[in-house]
Coordinates of C-alpha atoms and ligand atoms in Angstrom, one line a residue:
X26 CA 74.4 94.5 89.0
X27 CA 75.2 91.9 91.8
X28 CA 72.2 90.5 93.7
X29 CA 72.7 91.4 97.6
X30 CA 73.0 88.4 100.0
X31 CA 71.8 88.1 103.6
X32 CA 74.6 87.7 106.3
X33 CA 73.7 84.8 107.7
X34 CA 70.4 85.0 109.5
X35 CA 70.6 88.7 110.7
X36 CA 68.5 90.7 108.0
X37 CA 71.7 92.4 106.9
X38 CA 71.6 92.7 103.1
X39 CA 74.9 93.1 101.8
X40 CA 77.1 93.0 98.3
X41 CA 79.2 89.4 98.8
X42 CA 82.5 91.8 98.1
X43 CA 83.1 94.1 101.0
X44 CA 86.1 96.1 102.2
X45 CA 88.5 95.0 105.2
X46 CA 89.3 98.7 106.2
X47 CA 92.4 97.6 108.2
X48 CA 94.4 100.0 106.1
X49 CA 92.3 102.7 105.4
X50 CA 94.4 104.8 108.1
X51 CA 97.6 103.6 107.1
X52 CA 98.7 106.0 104.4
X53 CA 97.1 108.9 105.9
X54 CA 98.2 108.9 110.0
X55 CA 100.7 111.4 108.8
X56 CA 98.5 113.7 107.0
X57 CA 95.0 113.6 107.0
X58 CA 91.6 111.6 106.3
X59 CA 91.6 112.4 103.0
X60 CA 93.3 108.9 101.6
X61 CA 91.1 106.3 103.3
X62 CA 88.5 108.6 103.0
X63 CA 88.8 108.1 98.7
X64 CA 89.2 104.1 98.9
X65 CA 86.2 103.9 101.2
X66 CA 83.8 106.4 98.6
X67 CA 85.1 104.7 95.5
X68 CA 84.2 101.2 96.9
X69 CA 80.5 102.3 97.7
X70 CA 80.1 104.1 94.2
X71 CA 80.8 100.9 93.1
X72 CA 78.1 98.7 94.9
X73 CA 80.4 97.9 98.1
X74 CA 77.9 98.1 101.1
X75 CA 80.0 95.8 103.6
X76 CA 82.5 97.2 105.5
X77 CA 84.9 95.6 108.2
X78 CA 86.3 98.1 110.9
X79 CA 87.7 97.7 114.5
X80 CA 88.4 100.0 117.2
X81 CA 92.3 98.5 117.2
X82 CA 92.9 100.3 113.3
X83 CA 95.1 103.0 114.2
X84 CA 93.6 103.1 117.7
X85 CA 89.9 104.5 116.3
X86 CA 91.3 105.7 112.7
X87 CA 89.9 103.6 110.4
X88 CA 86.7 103.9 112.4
X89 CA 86.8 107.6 112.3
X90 CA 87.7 107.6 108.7
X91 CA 84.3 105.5 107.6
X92 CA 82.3 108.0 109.9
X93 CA 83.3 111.3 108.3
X94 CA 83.2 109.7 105.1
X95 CA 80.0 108.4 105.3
X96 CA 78.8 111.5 106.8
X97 CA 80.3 114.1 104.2
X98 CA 79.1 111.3 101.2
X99 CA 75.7 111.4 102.9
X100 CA 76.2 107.8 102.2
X101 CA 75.5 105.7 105.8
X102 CA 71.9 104.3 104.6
X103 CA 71.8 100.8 103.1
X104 CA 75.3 100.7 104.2
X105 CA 76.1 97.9 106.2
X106 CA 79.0 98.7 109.4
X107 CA 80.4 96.1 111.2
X108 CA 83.6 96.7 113.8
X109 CA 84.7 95.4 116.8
X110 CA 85.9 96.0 120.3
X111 CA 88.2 94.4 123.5
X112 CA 91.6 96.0 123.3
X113 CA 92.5 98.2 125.9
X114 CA 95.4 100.3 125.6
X115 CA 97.2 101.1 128.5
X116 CA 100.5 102.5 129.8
X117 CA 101.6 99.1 130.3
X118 CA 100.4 97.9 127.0
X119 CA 97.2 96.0 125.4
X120 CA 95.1 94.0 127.7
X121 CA 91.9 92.1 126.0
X122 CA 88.5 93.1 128.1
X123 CA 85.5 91.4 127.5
X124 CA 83.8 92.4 130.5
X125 CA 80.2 93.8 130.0
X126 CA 81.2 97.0 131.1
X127 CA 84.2 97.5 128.6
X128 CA 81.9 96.5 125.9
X129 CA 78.8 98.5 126.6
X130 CA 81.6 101.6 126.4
X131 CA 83.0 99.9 123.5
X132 CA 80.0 100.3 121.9
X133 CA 79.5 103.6 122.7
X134 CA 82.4 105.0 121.8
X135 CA 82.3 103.0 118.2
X136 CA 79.3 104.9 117.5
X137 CA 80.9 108.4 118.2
X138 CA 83.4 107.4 116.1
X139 CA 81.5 106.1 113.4
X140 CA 78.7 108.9 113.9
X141 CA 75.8 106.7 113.4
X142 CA 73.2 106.1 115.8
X143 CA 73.3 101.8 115.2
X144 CA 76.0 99.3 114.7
X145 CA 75.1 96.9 112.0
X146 CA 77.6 94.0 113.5
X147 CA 79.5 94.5 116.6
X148 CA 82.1 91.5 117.3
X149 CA 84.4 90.9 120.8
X150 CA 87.4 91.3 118.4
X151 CA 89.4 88.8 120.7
X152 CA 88.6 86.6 123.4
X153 CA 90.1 87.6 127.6
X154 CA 90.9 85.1 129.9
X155 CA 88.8 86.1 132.7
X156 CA 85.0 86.5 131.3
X157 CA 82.7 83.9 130.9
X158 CA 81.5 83.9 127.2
X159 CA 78.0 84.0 127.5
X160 CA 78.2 86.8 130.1
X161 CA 80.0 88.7 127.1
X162 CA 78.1 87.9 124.6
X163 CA 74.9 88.5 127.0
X164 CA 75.9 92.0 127.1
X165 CA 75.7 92.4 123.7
X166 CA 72.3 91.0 123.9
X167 CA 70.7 94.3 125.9
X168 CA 72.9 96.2 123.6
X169 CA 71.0 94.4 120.4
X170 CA 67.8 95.3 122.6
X171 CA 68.7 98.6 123.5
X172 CA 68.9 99.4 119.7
X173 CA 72.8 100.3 119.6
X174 CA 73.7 97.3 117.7
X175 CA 71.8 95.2 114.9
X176 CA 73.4 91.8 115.5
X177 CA 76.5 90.0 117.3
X178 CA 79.8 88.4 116.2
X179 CA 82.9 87.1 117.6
X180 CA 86.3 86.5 116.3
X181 CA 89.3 84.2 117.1
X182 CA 86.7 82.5 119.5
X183 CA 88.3 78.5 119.6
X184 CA 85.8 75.9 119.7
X185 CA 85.0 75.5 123.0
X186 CA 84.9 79.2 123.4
X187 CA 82.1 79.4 120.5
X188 CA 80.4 77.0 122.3
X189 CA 79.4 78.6 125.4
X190 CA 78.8 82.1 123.8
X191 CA 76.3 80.6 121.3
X192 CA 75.0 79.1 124.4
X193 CA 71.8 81.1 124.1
X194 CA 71.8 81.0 120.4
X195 CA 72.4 84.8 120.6
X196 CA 75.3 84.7 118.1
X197 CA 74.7 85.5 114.9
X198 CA 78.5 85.7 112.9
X199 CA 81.8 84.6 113.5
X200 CA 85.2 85.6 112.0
X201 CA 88.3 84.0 111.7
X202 CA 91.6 83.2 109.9
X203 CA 90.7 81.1 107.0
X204 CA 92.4 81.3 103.5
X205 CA 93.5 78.6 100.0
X206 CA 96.7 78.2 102.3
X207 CA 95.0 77.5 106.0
X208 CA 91.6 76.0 105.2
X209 CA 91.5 74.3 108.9
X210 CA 88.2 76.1 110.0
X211 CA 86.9 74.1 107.3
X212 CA 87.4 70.6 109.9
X213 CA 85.4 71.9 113.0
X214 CA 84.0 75.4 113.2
X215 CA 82.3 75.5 109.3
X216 CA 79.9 72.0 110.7
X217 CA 79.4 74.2 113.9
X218 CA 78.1 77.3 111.9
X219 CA 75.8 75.5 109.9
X220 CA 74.1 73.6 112.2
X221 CA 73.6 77.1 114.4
X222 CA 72.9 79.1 111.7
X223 CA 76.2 81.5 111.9
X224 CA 77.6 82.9 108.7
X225 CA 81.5 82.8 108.9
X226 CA 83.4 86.2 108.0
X227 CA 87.1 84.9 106.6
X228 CA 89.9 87.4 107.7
X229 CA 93.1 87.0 105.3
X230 CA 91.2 86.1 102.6
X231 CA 94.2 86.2 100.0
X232 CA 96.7 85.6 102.8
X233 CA 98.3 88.9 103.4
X234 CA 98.6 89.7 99.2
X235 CA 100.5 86.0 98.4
X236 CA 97.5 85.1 97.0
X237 CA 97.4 87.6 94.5
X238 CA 99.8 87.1 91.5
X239 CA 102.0 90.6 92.8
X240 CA 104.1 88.1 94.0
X241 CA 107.1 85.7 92.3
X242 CA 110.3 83.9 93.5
X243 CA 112.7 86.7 93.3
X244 CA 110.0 89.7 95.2
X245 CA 111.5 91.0 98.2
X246 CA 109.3 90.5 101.2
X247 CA 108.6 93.2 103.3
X248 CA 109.3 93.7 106.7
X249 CA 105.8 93.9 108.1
X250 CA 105.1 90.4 106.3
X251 CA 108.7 88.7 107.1
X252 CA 107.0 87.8 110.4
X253 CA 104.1 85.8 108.8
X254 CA 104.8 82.1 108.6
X255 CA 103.4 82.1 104.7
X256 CA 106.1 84.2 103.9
X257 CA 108.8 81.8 105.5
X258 CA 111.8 80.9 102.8
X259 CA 110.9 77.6 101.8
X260 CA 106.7 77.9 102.6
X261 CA 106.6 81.0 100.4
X262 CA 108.6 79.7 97.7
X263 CA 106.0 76.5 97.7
X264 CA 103.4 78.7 97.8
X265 CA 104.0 81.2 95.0
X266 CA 104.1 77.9 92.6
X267 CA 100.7 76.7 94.0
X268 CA 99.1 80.3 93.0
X269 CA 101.0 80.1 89.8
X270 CA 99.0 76.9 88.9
X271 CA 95.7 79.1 89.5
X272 CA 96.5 81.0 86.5
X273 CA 94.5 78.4 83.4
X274 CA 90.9 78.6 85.9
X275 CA 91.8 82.5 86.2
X276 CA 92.2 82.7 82.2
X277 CA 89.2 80.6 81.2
X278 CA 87.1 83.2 83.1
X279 CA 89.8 86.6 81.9
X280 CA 90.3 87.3 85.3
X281 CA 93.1 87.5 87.9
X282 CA 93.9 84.8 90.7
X283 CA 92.5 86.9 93.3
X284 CA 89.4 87.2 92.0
X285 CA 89.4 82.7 91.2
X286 CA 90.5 82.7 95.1
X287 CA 87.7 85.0 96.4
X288 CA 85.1 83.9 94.4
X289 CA 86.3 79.9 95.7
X290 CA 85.4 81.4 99.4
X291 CA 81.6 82.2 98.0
X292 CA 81.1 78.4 97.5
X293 CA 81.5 77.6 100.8
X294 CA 78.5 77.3 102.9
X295 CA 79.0 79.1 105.7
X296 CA 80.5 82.2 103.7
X297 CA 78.2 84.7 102.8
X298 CA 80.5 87.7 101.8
X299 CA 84.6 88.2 102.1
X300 CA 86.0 91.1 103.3
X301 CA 89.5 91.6 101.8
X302 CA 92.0 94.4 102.7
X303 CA 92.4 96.8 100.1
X304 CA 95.3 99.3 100.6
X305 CA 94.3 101.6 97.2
X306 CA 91.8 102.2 94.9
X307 CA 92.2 100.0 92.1
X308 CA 92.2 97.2 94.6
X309 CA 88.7 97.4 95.7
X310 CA 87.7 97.5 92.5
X311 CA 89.6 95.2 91.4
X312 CA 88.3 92.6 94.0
X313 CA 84.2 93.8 93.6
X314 CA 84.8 91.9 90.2
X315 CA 84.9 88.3 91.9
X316 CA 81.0 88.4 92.6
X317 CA 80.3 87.7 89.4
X318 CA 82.3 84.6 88.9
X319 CA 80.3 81.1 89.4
X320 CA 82.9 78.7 89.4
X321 CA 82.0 74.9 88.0
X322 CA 82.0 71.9 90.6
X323 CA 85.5 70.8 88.5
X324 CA 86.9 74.4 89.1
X325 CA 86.3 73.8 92.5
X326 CA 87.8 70.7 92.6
X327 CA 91.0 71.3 90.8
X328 CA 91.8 74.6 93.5
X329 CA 90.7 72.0 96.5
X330 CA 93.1 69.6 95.0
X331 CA 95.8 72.3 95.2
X332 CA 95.1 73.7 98.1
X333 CA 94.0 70.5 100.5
X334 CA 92.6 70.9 104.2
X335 CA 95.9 69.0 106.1
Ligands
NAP13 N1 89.3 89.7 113.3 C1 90.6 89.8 113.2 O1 91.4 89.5 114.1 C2 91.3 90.2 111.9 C3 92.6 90.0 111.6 C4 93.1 90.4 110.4 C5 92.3 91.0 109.5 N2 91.0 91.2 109.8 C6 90.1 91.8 108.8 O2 90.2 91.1 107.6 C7 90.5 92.0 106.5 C8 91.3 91.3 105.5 O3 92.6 91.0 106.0 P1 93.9 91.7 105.6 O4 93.6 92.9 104.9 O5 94.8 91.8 106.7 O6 94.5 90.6 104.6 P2 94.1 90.1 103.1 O7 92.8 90.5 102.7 O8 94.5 88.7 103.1 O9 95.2 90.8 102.2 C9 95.1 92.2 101.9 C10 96.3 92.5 101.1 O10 96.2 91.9 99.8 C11 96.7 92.7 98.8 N3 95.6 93.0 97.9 C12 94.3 93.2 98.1 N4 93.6 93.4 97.0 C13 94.5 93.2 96.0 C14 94.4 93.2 94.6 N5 93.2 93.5 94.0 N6 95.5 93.0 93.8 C15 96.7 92.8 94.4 N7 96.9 92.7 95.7 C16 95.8 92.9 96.5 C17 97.2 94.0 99.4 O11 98.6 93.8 99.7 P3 99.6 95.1 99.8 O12 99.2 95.8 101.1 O13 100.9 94.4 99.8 O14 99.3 95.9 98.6 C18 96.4 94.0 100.7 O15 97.0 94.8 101.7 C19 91.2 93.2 107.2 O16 91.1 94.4 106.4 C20 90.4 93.3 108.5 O17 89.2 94.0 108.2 C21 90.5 90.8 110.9

């Protein structure tokens, strides 16, 4: 049994594995809930209690999905939600709004959707050019207050834009790209966390699959991932190697890469929990397994010696 951590400072008790539900509507748009509906219950019968939603998965999906599963399971106590608001879709396309009006109905309509009465962590998925961050983040305040939410994150915040929403202290989590491959919020934002007390929520924890060991030289990269710069010719080609040489820590502990490379994320300070995408079954259970590895202070050094910050 894995011992529950706090997230951060916000009272939030949660199992360091938890499910990025990014996917969870992917197979299913066509058909019905059903799909998501089965990775999500099989994660929670095995311990997973931290789940990462947005109102931007399938345009309320994924939300909806983790609602009426929850419900129907009879599952939502000691279950921690988090999900996230600021896209607006329009005729004209997305437009980011982090106006305290849009997110007060944000919130709102994330709690329909995810038919709970509270919001364990509600982040400003992405920051708009026009609203002053402490305004935002203010907003979510009275919605703490009011009882709608339990705490406050943000995510793809830069620096200076984490500064002036924690201006009041009110922020309590903050999520961001950060992976083996791009370890730069390591330089600036980890320091800033620690000295404020924010736990930092990695997104792309095993880069999109590449570090996973599904992939060699000669795979065929999909469309949807062509786009991403890790899976560039000559980057991916260097990159596959690097995971390769992953493989003696993963045997000594008779595990898989991904589970060396999630359980490298727990020694970092400001981590509390990971939050990797899992498209089927057998890959959230397969990634619950990485709690239970402690890697050894050499361990750690021989992946930060593959993997440097730049
Ligand atoms: N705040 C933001 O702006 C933001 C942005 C992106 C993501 N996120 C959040 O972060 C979460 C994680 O990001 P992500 O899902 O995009 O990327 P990720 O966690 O780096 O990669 C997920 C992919 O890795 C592969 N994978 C996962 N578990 C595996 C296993 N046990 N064995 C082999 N392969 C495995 C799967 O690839 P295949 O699909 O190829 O099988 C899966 O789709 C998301 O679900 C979402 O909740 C937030």
């Amino acid at each position: 049994m894995i011992e529950k951590v706090e997230l951060g400072k916000t009272g939030l008790n949660i199992h360091p594995i938890g499910l990025g539900a990014n996917k969870i509507d992917e197979e299913n748009k066509k058909t019905n809930t059903e799909y998501g509906g089965k990775v999500l219950s099989t994660a929670i019968e095995n311990g997973l209690n931290f789940i990462d939603t947005a109102y931007y998965y399938g345009k309320g999906v994924s939300e909806e999905i983790i609602g009426k599963t929850l419900k129907e399971n009879n599952s939502r106590d000691g279950i921690v939600i988090t999900t996230k608001g600021a896209h607006k879709f329009t005729n004209d396309g997305i437009i980011l709004d982090n106006s305290p009006a849009f997110l007060t109905n944000a919130v709102d309509e994330s709690l329909k959707r995810l038919q709970t009465d509270v919001i364990d962590l509600f982040y400003i998925h992405f920051p708009d050019e026009n609203t002053p961050k402490y305004e935002a983040i203010g907003a979510l305040q009275r919605l703490k207050e009011a009882g709608k939410i339990r705490s406050i994150g943000v995510s793809n915040f830069s620096m200076d834009q984490l500064k002036e929403a924690n201006q009041d202290g009110y922020l309590n989590v903050v999520q961001a790209n950060y992976n083996l491959i791009d370890r730069s919020a390591e330089k600036e934002i980890f320091p800033f966390m620690l000295e404020n007390d924010i736990s930092f929520v990695p997104y792309y924890p095993l880069a999109s699959g590449l570090l996973t060991e599904k992939y060699t030289k000669e795979t065929v990269i999909s469309d949807k991932n062509k786009a991403r710069p890790q899976f560039q010719d000559d980057v991916f080609m260097k990159h596959v190697e690097k995971v390769k040489n992953l493989r003696g820590i993963a045997e000594k502990y008779d595990v898989k890469i991904h589970h060396i490379v999630l359980a490298f994320y727990l020694t970092r300070a400001p981590i509390d929990a990971v939050i990797p995408g899992a498209r089927n079954t057998d890959q959230v259970l397969s990634n619950l397994k990485a709690a239970s590895i402690q890697l050894t202070p050499k361990d750690i050094q021989i992946i930060e010696d593959l993997f440097p910050l730049d």
